[in-house]
Short mmCIF file of C-alpha atoms in Angstrom, two decimals:
data_model
loop_
_atom_site.label_atom_id
_atom_site.label_comp_id
_atom_site.label_asym_id
_atom_site.label_seq_id
_atom_site.Cartn_x
_atom_site.Cartn_y
_atom_site.Cartn_z
CA MET A 2 154.29 249.95 44.93
CA THR A 3 156.57 248.15 42.55
CA ASP A 4 157.05 244.43 42.55
CA SER A 5 160.55 244.46 41.20
CA GLN A 6 163.41 244.59 43.57
CA PRO A 7 166.95 245.46 42.72
CA PRO A 8 169.00 242.33 42.55
CA GLY A 9 171.78 241.54 44.98
CA GLY A 10 169.95 242.53 48.16
CA ALA A 11 170.94 239.38 50.00
CA GLY A 12 169.93 238.53 53.49
CA LYS A 13 166.72 239.22 55.44
CA LYS A 14 165.25 242.49 56.16
CA GLN A 15 162.04 243.63 57.84
CA THR A 16 159.65 245.59 55.63
CA GLY A 17 156.35 245.17 57.47
CA ALA A 18 155.49 248.80 57.80
CA GLY A 19 152.21 249.97 56.37
CA LYS A 20 150.80 246.44 56.12
CA ALA A 21 148.02 245.02 58.22
CA ASP A 22 149.43 242.30 60.48
CA ALA A 23 148.11 239.25 58.75
CA GLY A 24 149.26 236.99 61.59
CA ALA A 25 147.42 238.80 64.37
CA GLY A 26 143.85 237.63 63.90
CA LYS A 27 143.55 234.21 62.36
CA THR A 28 140.55 234.12 60.17
CA TRP A 29 138.54 231.04 59.29
CA THR A 30 140.02 231.21 55.77
CA GLU A 31 143.53 231.24 57.07
CA ARG A 32 142.89 228.27 59.36
CA TRP A 33 141.37 226.45 56.33
CA TYR A 34 144.42 227.10 54.18
CA ARG A 35 146.65 226.05 57.08
CA ALA A 36 144.83 222.71 57.16
CA MET A 37 145.27 222.33 53.36
CA LEU A 38 149.00 222.76 53.95
CA LEU A 39 149.09 219.50 55.89
CA GLY A 40 149.60 217.68 52.66
CA TYR A 41 153.13 219.09 52.44
CA PRO A 42 156.01 217.34 54.28
CA ARG A 43 156.46 218.82 57.71
CA ARG A 44 159.92 220.27 57.03
CA HIS A 45 158.67 221.97 53.90
CA ARG A 46 155.65 223.33 55.77
CA GLU A 47 157.76 224.68 58.61
CA ARG A 48 160.05 226.38 56.09
CA HIS A 49 157.64 227.75 53.53
CA GLY A 50 154.16 227.38 55.02
CA GLY A 51 154.13 231.03 56.29
CA GLU A 52 155.21 232.27 52.88
CA LEU A 53 152.52 230.33 51.10
CA LEU A 54 149.86 231.53 53.52
CA GLY A 55 151.04 235.11 53.11
CA THR A 56 150.84 234.85 49.30
CA LEU A 57 147.41 233.21 49.47
CA LEU A 58 146.03 236.02 51.68
CA GLU A 59 147.74 238.61 49.49
CA ALA A 60 146.27 237.11 46.26
CA HIS A 61 142.74 237.05 47.67
CA PRO A 62 142.58 239.94 50.13
CA SER A 63 138.80 240.51 49.87
CA ARG A 64 137.83 236.85 49.83
CA ARG A 65 135.78 235.88 52.87
CA LEU A 66 135.62 232.15 52.02
CA PRO A 67 138.60 230.02 50.96
CA SER A 68 138.98 229.50 47.23
CA PRO A 69 138.22 225.92 46.15
CA ARG A 70 140.78 226.21 43.31
CA GLU A 71 143.50 227.35 45.69
CA SER A 72 142.58 224.57 48.17
CA ALA A 73 142.74 221.88 45.52
CA SER A 74 146.02 223.25 44.26
CA LEU A 75 147.53 223.18 47.80
CA LEU A 76 146.42 219.59 48.35
CA ASP A 77 147.74 218.46 45.01
CA THR A 78 151.07 220.28 45.15
CA GLY A 79 151.51 219.29 48.77
CA LEU A 80 151.13 215.64 47.97
CA LEU A 81 153.41 215.84 44.93
CA THR A 82 156.01 217.63 47.01
CA ARG A 83 155.74 214.91 49.59
CA LEU A 84 156.24 212.25 46.96
CA ARG A 85 159.07 214.17 45.28
CA THR A 86 160.99 214.56 48.57
CA ARG A 87 160.71 210.80 49.16
CA LEU A 88 163.57 210.08 46.87
CA ALA A 89 164.07 206.39 46.26
CA THR A 90 167.11 204.95 48.04
CA VAL A 91 166.57 201.68 46.13
CA PRO A 92 165.63 201.02 42.48
CA ALA A 93 162.05 201.99 41.57
CA ARG A 94 161.02 198.37 41.02
CA ALA A 95 162.14 197.30 44.49
CA ASP A 96 160.60 200.37 46.12
CA GLY A 97 157.34 199.84 44.28
CA LEU A 98 157.25 196.15 45.19
CA HIS A 99 157.85 197.05 48.79
CA LEU A 100 155.08 199.63 48.77
CA GLY A 101 152.66 197.24 47.08
CA LEU A 102 153.45 194.44 49.56
CA LEU A 103 152.90 196.92 52.40
CA LEU A 104 149.47 197.81 51.05
CA LEU A 105 148.58 194.12 50.82
CA ALA A 106 149.92 193.42 54.35
CA LEU A 107 147.84 196.33 55.68
CA MET A 108 144.78 195.10 53.93
CA GLN A 109 145.31 191.61 55.26
CA ALA A 110 145.85 192.91 58.77
CA GLY A 111 142.68 195.05 58.48
CA THR A 112 140.64 192.02 57.34
CA VAL A 113 141.80 189.75 60.19
CA LEU A 114 141.38 192.57 62.73
CA GLY A 115 137.88 193.26 61.46
CA ARG A 116 136.95 189.58 62.00
CA VAL A 117 138.13 189.42 65.61
CA GLY A 118 135.13 188.79 67.85
CA THR A 119 132.98 187.34 65.09
CA HIS A 120 132.33 183.70 64.22
CA GLN A 121 134.85 184.21 61.39
CA GLN A 122 137.66 185.03 63.84
CA PRO A 123 140.86 183.59 62.39
CA GLU A 124 142.89 181.13 64.36
CA LEU A 125 146.00 182.35 66.14
CA VAL A 126 148.25 180.84 63.54
CA ILE A 127 146.74 183.17 61.00
CA LEU A 128 145.84 186.19 63.16
CA LEU A 129 149.20 186.74 64.90
CA PRO A 130 151.59 186.51 61.95
CA SER A 131 149.29 188.60 59.84
CA LEU A 132 149.51 191.43 62.36
CA LEU A 133 153.25 191.09 62.99
CA LEU A 134 153.84 191.04 59.25
CA VAL A 135 152.77 194.65 58.97
CA PHE A 136 155.52 195.77 61.34
CA ALA A 137 158.20 193.69 59.49
CA VAL A 138 157.19 195.20 56.14
CA LEU A 139 156.92 198.69 57.62
CA LEU A 140 160.54 198.37 58.95
CA GLY A 141 161.75 196.89 55.64
CA ARG A 142 162.71 193.59 57.27
CA MET A 143 161.60 191.47 54.35
CA GLY A 144 163.20 188.17 55.48
CA ILE A 145 161.13 188.20 58.62
CA GLY A 146 158.19 189.43 56.58
CA ALA A 147 158.50 186.42 54.19
CA VAL A 148 158.45 183.97 57.08
CA LEU A 149 155.56 185.75 58.85
CA ALA A 150 153.48 185.71 55.62
CA ALA A 151 154.35 182.11 54.80
CA ILE A 152 153.02 180.82 58.18
CA PRO A 153 149.38 181.88 57.61
CA ALA A 154 149.66 181.20 53.85
CA VAL A 155 150.71 177.62 54.45
CA ALA A 156 148.24 177.13 57.31
CA ALA A 157 145.34 178.49 55.26
CA THR A 158 146.32 176.51 52.17
CA VAL A 159 146.59 173.26 54.19
CA GLN A 160 143.17 173.98 55.74
CA ALA A 161 141.70 174.65 52.33
CA MET A 162 143.10 171.51 50.74
CA THR A 163 142.15 169.17 53.57
CA ALA A 164 138.65 170.52 54.18
CA PRO A 165 135.98 168.36 52.60
CA SER A 166 134.17 171.30 51.07
CA GLY A 167 137.36 172.78 49.64
CA LEU A 168 136.70 176.02 51.57
CA GLY A 169 138.23 175.15 54.86
CA THR A 170 137.33 176.89 58.10
CA ASP A 171 134.75 179.62 58.60
CA TYR A 172 137.57 182.15 58.49
CA LEU A 173 138.85 180.84 55.24
CA ALA A 174 135.39 180.81 53.81
CA GLY A 175 135.12 184.44 54.92
CA LEU A 176 138.18 185.24 52.83
CA PHE A 177 136.34 184.11 49.79
CA SER A 178 134.92 187.00 47.96
CA THR A 179 131.16 186.86 48.29
CA ARG A 180 130.80 187.76 44.65
CA LEU A 181 132.58 184.57 43.70
CA VAL A 182 130.93 181.88 45.70
CA SER A 183 128.14 181.38 43.26
CA VAL A 184 130.63 179.93 40.97
CA GLU A 185 130.66 176.18 41.28
CA VAL A 186 134.22 174.99 41.53
CA SER A 187 136.17 171.87 42.12
CA SER A 188 138.15 171.76 45.37
CA THR A 189 141.49 171.63 43.55
CA VAL A 190 141.22 175.19 42.29
CA SER A 191 138.79 176.53 44.85
CA PHE A 192 141.41 177.97 47.15
CA TRP A 193 142.88 180.05 44.47
CA LEU A 194 139.53 181.90 44.37
CA SER A 195 140.30 183.26 47.83
CA PRO A 196 141.68 186.83 47.59
CA GLY A 197 142.90 186.45 51.16
CA LEU A 198 145.02 183.42 50.28
CA ALA A 199 146.26 184.94 47.08
CA GLN A 200 147.26 188.03 49.05
CA LEU A 201 149.22 185.95 51.64
CA TRP A 202 151.12 184.07 48.96
CA VAL A 203 151.94 187.25 46.98
CA ILE A 204 153.25 188.88 50.21
CA ALA A 205 155.25 185.83 51.13
CA LEU A 206 156.81 185.41 47.65
CA GLY A 207 157.34 189.15 47.10
CA SER A 208 158.96 189.58 50.58
CA ALA A 209 161.16 186.54 49.89
CA LEU A 210 162.23 188.06 46.55
CA LEU A 211 163.07 191.34 48.20
CA ALA A 212 164.93 189.60 51.06
CA VAL A 213 167.03 187.59 48.59
CA ARG A 214 167.81 190.60 46.36
CA GLY A 215 168.04 192.88 49.33
CA ARG A 216 171.74 192.80 49.78
CA SER A 217 172.45 194.04 46.32
CA LEU A 218 169.64 196.61 46.38
CA GLY A 219 170.51 198.35 49.62
CA ALA A 220 168.46 198.88 52.72
CA LEU A 221 164.72 199.41 52.07
CA PRO A 222 163.32 202.53 53.62
CA ARG A 223 161.29 202.46 56.77
CA ARG A 224 157.72 203.45 56.09
CA SER A 225 155.68 205.87 58.16
CA TRP A 226 153.80 204.54 61.18
CA TYR A 227 150.80 206.48 59.89
CA TRP A 228 150.19 203.58 57.56
CA LEU A 229 148.85 201.74 60.59
CA LEU A 230 145.77 203.95 60.40
CA LEU A 231 144.65 202.03 57.32
CA PRO A 232 144.05 198.60 58.91
CA LEU A 233 142.64 200.32 62.01
CA ALA A 234 140.18 202.21 59.79
CA GLN A 235 139.37 199.05 57.94
CA ALA A 236 138.66 197.16 61.17
CA ALA A 237 136.56 200.01 62.48
CA PHE A 238 134.72 200.01 59.18
CA SER A 239 134.03 196.27 59.58
CA ALA A 240 132.86 196.75 63.14
CA TYR A 241 130.55 199.61 62.07
CA SER A 242 129.18 197.54 59.19
CA ARG A 243 128.32 194.78 61.74
CA THR A 244 126.30 197.20 63.80
CA LEU A 245 124.22 197.86 60.74
CA ALA A 246 123.95 194.19 59.81
CA PRO A 247 124.42 192.28 63.08
CA ALA A 248 124.50 188.85 61.47
CA LEU A 249 126.92 188.49 58.64
CA PRO A 250 125.11 187.46 55.51
CA PRO A 251 125.38 183.83 54.55
CA LEU A 252 127.84 183.02 51.81
CA GLY A 253 126.48 183.56 48.39
CA HIS A 254 123.89 186.04 49.53
CA PRO A 255 125.65 189.30 49.89
CA SER A 256 123.50 191.77 51.73
CA ALA A 257 123.40 194.82 49.61
CA THR A 258 120.54 196.89 50.81
CA GLY A 259 120.32 200.31 52.35
CA PRO A 260 123.33 201.72 54.14
CA MET A 261 125.27 198.45 53.54
CA ALA A 262 125.15 198.98 49.85
CA ALA A 263 126.51 202.50 50.25
CA LEU A 264 129.18 201.35 52.68
CA SER A 265 130.30 198.62 50.33
CA PHE A 266 131.44 201.27 47.89
CA LEU A 267 133.77 202.88 50.39
CA PRO A 268 136.69 200.47 50.02
CA LEU A 269 136.34 200.66 46.25
CA LEU A 270 136.28 204.44 46.45
CA ALA A 271 139.38 204.41 48.61
CA THR A 272 141.16 202.10 46.13
CA VAL A 273 140.23 204.23 43.18
CA VAL A 274 141.37 207.42 44.94
CA LEU A 275 144.73 205.82 45.81
CA LEU A 276 145.17 204.62 42.30
CA LEU A 277 144.33 208.05 40.83
CA LEU A 278 146.98 209.55 43.14
CA ALA A 279 149.39 206.91 41.81
CA LEU A 280 148.52 207.89 38.29
CA ARG A 281 149.05 211.58 39.03
CA ALA A 282 152.37 210.91 40.68
CA THR A 283 153.42 208.76 37.76
CA ALA A 284 152.38 211.35 35.23
CA VAL A 285 153.93 214.34 36.99
CA LEU A 286 157.03 212.91 38.60
CA GLY A 287 157.70 210.26 35.92
CA ASP A 288 158.50 207.85 38.74
CA GLY A 289 157.62 204.21 38.19
CA ARG A 290 157.35 203.31 41.85
CA TRP A 291 153.65 204.05 42.08
CA ALA A 292 152.66 202.09 39.04
CA VAL A 293 154.67 199.08 40.31
CA ALA A 294 153.05 199.36 43.72
CA ALA A 295 149.56 199.57 42.18
CA GLY A 296 150.33 196.54 40.01
CA VAL A 297 151.55 194.49 43.06
CA TYR A 298 148.47 195.63 45.01
CA LEU A 299 146.17 194.32 42.24
CA LEU A 300 148.10 191.07 41.67
CA PRO A 301 145.94 188.94 44.07
CA SER A 302 142.75 190.26 42.38
CA VAL A 303 144.25 189.31 38.99
CA ILE A 304 145.14 185.75 40.28
CA VAL A 305 141.60 185.35 41.54
CA ALA A 306 140.14 186.75 38.35
CA VAL A 307 142.20 184.30 36.25
CA ALA A 308 141.11 181.45 38.50
CA VAL A 309 137.50 182.40 38.14
CA VAL A 310 137.68 182.83 34.38
CA SER A 311 139.49 179.47 33.98
CA VAL A 312 136.82 177.75 36.13
CA GLN A 313 133.81 179.51 34.58
CA PRO A 314 134.56 181.67 31.52
CA SER A 315 131.20 183.36 31.74
CA ALA A 316 131.98 184.63 35.23
CA VAL A 317 133.80 187.78 34.03
CA THR A 318 131.57 189.87 36.32
CA VAL A 319 134.41 189.53 38.79
CA PHE A 320 135.93 192.50 37.05
CA THR A 321 133.05 194.81 37.86
CA VAL A 322 134.80 195.85 41.09
CA ASP A 323 138.40 195.64 39.98
CA LEU A 324 137.97 196.94 36.51
CA PRO A 325 138.46 200.65 37.37
CA ALA A 326 141.54 199.75 39.31
CA VAL A 327 142.98 197.64 36.51
CA LEU A 328 142.26 200.39 33.94
CA LEU A 329 143.94 203.01 36.13
CA THR A 330 147.03 200.86 36.53
CA GLY A 331 147.13 200.41 32.78
CA ALA A 332 146.77 204.19 32.36
CA CYS A 333 149.69 204.64 34.85
CA ALA A 334 151.87 202.36 32.76
CA LEU A 335 150.88 204.03 29.49
CA VAL A 336 151.55 207.52 30.86
CA LEU A 337 154.93 206.40 32.21
CA ARG A 338 155.89 204.91 28.86
CA ARG A 339 154.82 208.07 26.97
CA GLY A 340 156.64 210.20 29.50
CA ALA A 341 159.81 208.24 29.18
CA ALA A 342 159.53 208.35 25.36
CA GLY A 343 159.01 212.14 25.51
CA ARG A 344 162.03 212.68 27.69
CA ALA A 345 164.13 210.46 25.40
CA ARG A 346 163.11 212.63 22.43
CA GLY A 347 163.41 215.93 24.24
CA MET B 23 158.54 223.80 28.37
CA SER B 24 155.06 224.25 29.80
CA GLU B 25 153.28 227.56 29.34
CA ALA B 26 153.39 228.22 33.10
CA THR B 27 157.15 227.67 33.24
CA TYR B 28 157.61 229.93 30.22
CA PHE B 29 155.62 232.79 31.71
CA ILE B 30 157.24 232.46 35.16
CA LEU B 31 160.70 232.72 33.56
CA ALA B 32 159.52 235.60 31.39
CA ALA B 33 158.15 237.38 34.49
CA LEU B 34 161.57 237.13 36.17
CA LEU B 35 163.54 238.53 33.18
CA ASP B 36 163.27 242.11 34.40
CA GLY B 37 164.51 241.39 37.93
CA PRO B 38 163.76 239.35 41.09
CA LEU B 39 160.08 239.01 42.11
CA HIS B 40 158.29 237.39 45.04
CA GLY B 41 155.58 234.78 44.58
CA TYR B 42 152.51 236.98 44.32
CA ALA B 43 154.29 239.41 41.95
CA VAL B 44 155.17 236.45 39.68
CA ILE B 45 151.46 235.49 39.62
CA LYS B 46 150.42 239.02 38.67
CA ARG B 47 153.20 239.55 36.09
CA ALA B 48 152.53 236.17 34.41
CA GLN B 49 148.82 237.03 34.23
CA GLU B 50 149.47 240.41 32.70
CA GLN B 51 152.07 239.13 30.16
CA SER B 52 149.93 236.25 29.06
CA GLY B 53 146.88 238.42 28.60
CA GLY B 54 145.15 236.81 31.50
CA ARG B 55 145.52 233.23 30.15
CA VAL B 56 148.06 232.06 32.77
CA ASN B 57 146.43 232.44 36.15
CA LEU B 58 148.55 230.42 38.56
CA ALA B 59 147.15 229.09 41.82
CA VAL B 60 149.51 229.78 44.73
CA GLY B 61 150.24 226.04 45.36
CA THR B 62 150.88 225.43 41.69
CA LEU B 63 153.22 228.46 41.52
CA TYR B 64 155.32 227.46 44.47
CA GLY B 65 155.42 223.89 43.26
CA ALA B 66 156.76 225.20 39.92
CA LEU B 67 159.22 227.53 41.66
CA GLU B 68 160.61 224.72 43.75
CA ARG B 69 160.96 222.43 40.74
CA MET B 70 162.60 225.17 38.62
CA THR B 71 165.00 225.95 41.49
CA ASP B 72 165.99 222.28 41.60
CA GLU B 73 166.52 222.32 37.82
CA GLY B 74 168.76 225.38 38.05
CA LEU B 75 166.45 227.64 36.00
CA ILE B 76 165.91 230.10 38.89
CA GLU B 77 167.36 230.75 42.32
CA VAL B 78 166.48 232.62 45.49
CA ASP B 79 167.79 236.18 45.30
CA HIS B 80 167.00 237.34 48.79
CA GLU B 81 164.44 236.90 51.53
CA GLU B 82 162.35 239.49 53.39
CA VAL B 83 159.96 239.33 56.31
CA VAL B 84 156.71 241.20 55.52
CA ALA B 85 153.96 241.40 58.15
CA GLY B 86 155.64 238.57 60.09
CA ARG B 87 155.76 236.26 57.13
CA PRO B 88 158.91 235.31 55.15
CA ARG B 89 158.90 236.19 51.47
CA ARG B 90 161.46 234.89 48.95
CA TYR B 91 162.44 236.81 45.87
CA PHE B 92 163.42 234.64 42.92
CA ARG B 93 165.73 235.53 40.07
CA VAL B 94 166.35 233.80 36.79
CA THR B 95 169.73 232.10 36.26
CA GLU B 96 171.75 232.15 33.09
CA THR B 97 170.48 228.63 32.40
CA GLY B 98 166.91 229.83 32.83
CA ARG B 99 167.51 232.93 30.70
CA GLY B 100 168.94 230.70 27.92
CA ALA B 101 166.08 228.23 28.20
CA VAL B 102 163.31 230.87 27.97
CA ARG B 103 165.03 232.60 25.01
CA GLU B 104 165.34 229.30 23.28
CA GLU B 105 161.68 228.57 23.87
CA ALA B 106 160.73 232.03 22.61
CA GLN B 107 162.68 231.49 19.38
CA ARG B 108 160.94 228.11 18.95
CA LEU B 109 157.55 229.70 19.49
CA ALA B 110 158.41 232.58 17.18
CA ALA B 111 159.51 230.08 14.43
CA ALA B 112 156.30 228.16 14.95
CA ALA B 113 154.23 231.34 14.78
CA ALA B 114 156.07 232.46 11.66
CA VAL B 115 154.83 229.42 9.79
CA VAL B 116 151.38 230.99 9.98
CA THR B 117 152.00 234.74 10.37
CA GLU B 118 154.42 235.03 7.43
CA ARG B 119 151.97 233.20 5.21
CA ALA B 120 149.17 235.54 6.19
CA GLY B 121 151.42 238.57 5.81
CA THR B 122 152.54 237.93 2.23
CA PRO B 123 151.85 241.00 0.03
CA LYS B 124 149.57 239.11 -2.40
CA ARG B 125 147.19 237.94 0.29
CA ALA B 126 147.37 241.18 2.31
CA ALA B 127 146.32 243.08 -0.85
CA ARG B 128 143.11 241.11 -0.86
CA GLY B 129 142.31 242.57 2.54
CA THR B 130 140.86 239.42 4.05
CA GLY B 131 139.43 239.65 7.53
CA PRO B 132 141.69 237.13 9.31
CA ALA B 133 144.87 238.60 7.83
CA ALA B 134 143.88 242.06 8.92
CA ALA B 135 142.90 240.86 12.41
CA GLY B 136 146.20 238.89 12.66
CA GLY B 137 148.21 241.93 11.73
CA GLY B 138 146.41 244.02 14.34
CA ALA B 139 147.14 241.52 17.03
CA VAL B 140 150.80 241.46 16.18
CA ILE B 141 151.02 245.24 16.34
CA ALA B 142 149.11 245.43 19.58
#
């Protein structure tokens, strides 16, 4: 059998004779590869999924178990194809800002959802706009998003500033990172130590910026509804954590024993995986969107870190959780610069 | 140009091939060094099609599955030739030095081995 075919044979023709019908009995391996193809955009999968499967089975005819190398390659290429087909309709900076704000809004919604039914349940003025905000950002309606983010941001800031302790309500105190509360702070800067508050303000200001510049940038794309799975997963994760530790630990005494300690690494793991994907997309596609989005996503952490360091310079331990994320974003930026320089030379 | 792109284009110089044939040909021609995963190959083929280096020649249905045959375009042919000349020039920096009569007369091991590899 020769692999070369004479050129010019346009059109489709059936040449299935003599070959075992690979589509007849679906093996476990085939089903596995089919699942790996889910990383590709649906249209691409419908068009070329069968061809990829055929080639995979042809390349490894005697293999009874799926190849880990082929599986990893399918996931990686599928994701890159997905990202490549999402061509930006607006400049990369605006698109990245939108994506970063969406991630923050999702995280905020997940946090408030996770606190529903606990003694840290946020008041309606914070809960409702935080949830509606996600839909506004998903739809690219940044003007509405700015207003919806500003309501809880202002409400929480007022609460923080008027509360005698400088921490505000239970909900607000809950927004403070448990790893920060050992830092003794004055009430004037204390609310800047709240990642939740910093998040809300970043979303409000970023959305306002996009809304103002929006007319000259063009319509922002609508994002996939699948993003909603993130806050739902986060809320489910919070609920599950509570079943392991029925009473939330008091502030300043983070419970970090047993399963809780393992669980506490999950969000960090998710963040690092997302940022690694952003790094890969930046390196391969040379598209700055992902680095901008990662930077926006990390902005509240940076604000909090600056606040902590300014209050207590020795408290740099705040970076223990965010450091991998910050390093990865830096790596994204570096790779992008080198890629751009390489293209300019080449 | 990446090594994978180079060997994919080189594989298509003799005529249109389908995905698996490209993998096999690239593996043979690179002495087994370029062993493309299927996902990576098709990712590269899509990208190279977008860049105009290759194009779909025709499509067949084999055992119920579609199979595209790719062929190299004139742009792709030019690009791979240019890369080959660049590689040859880069190789010459070393091989011509090793192959100079004075050094070859000494019969040093590396020079003899290098010469053998070139002939093979």
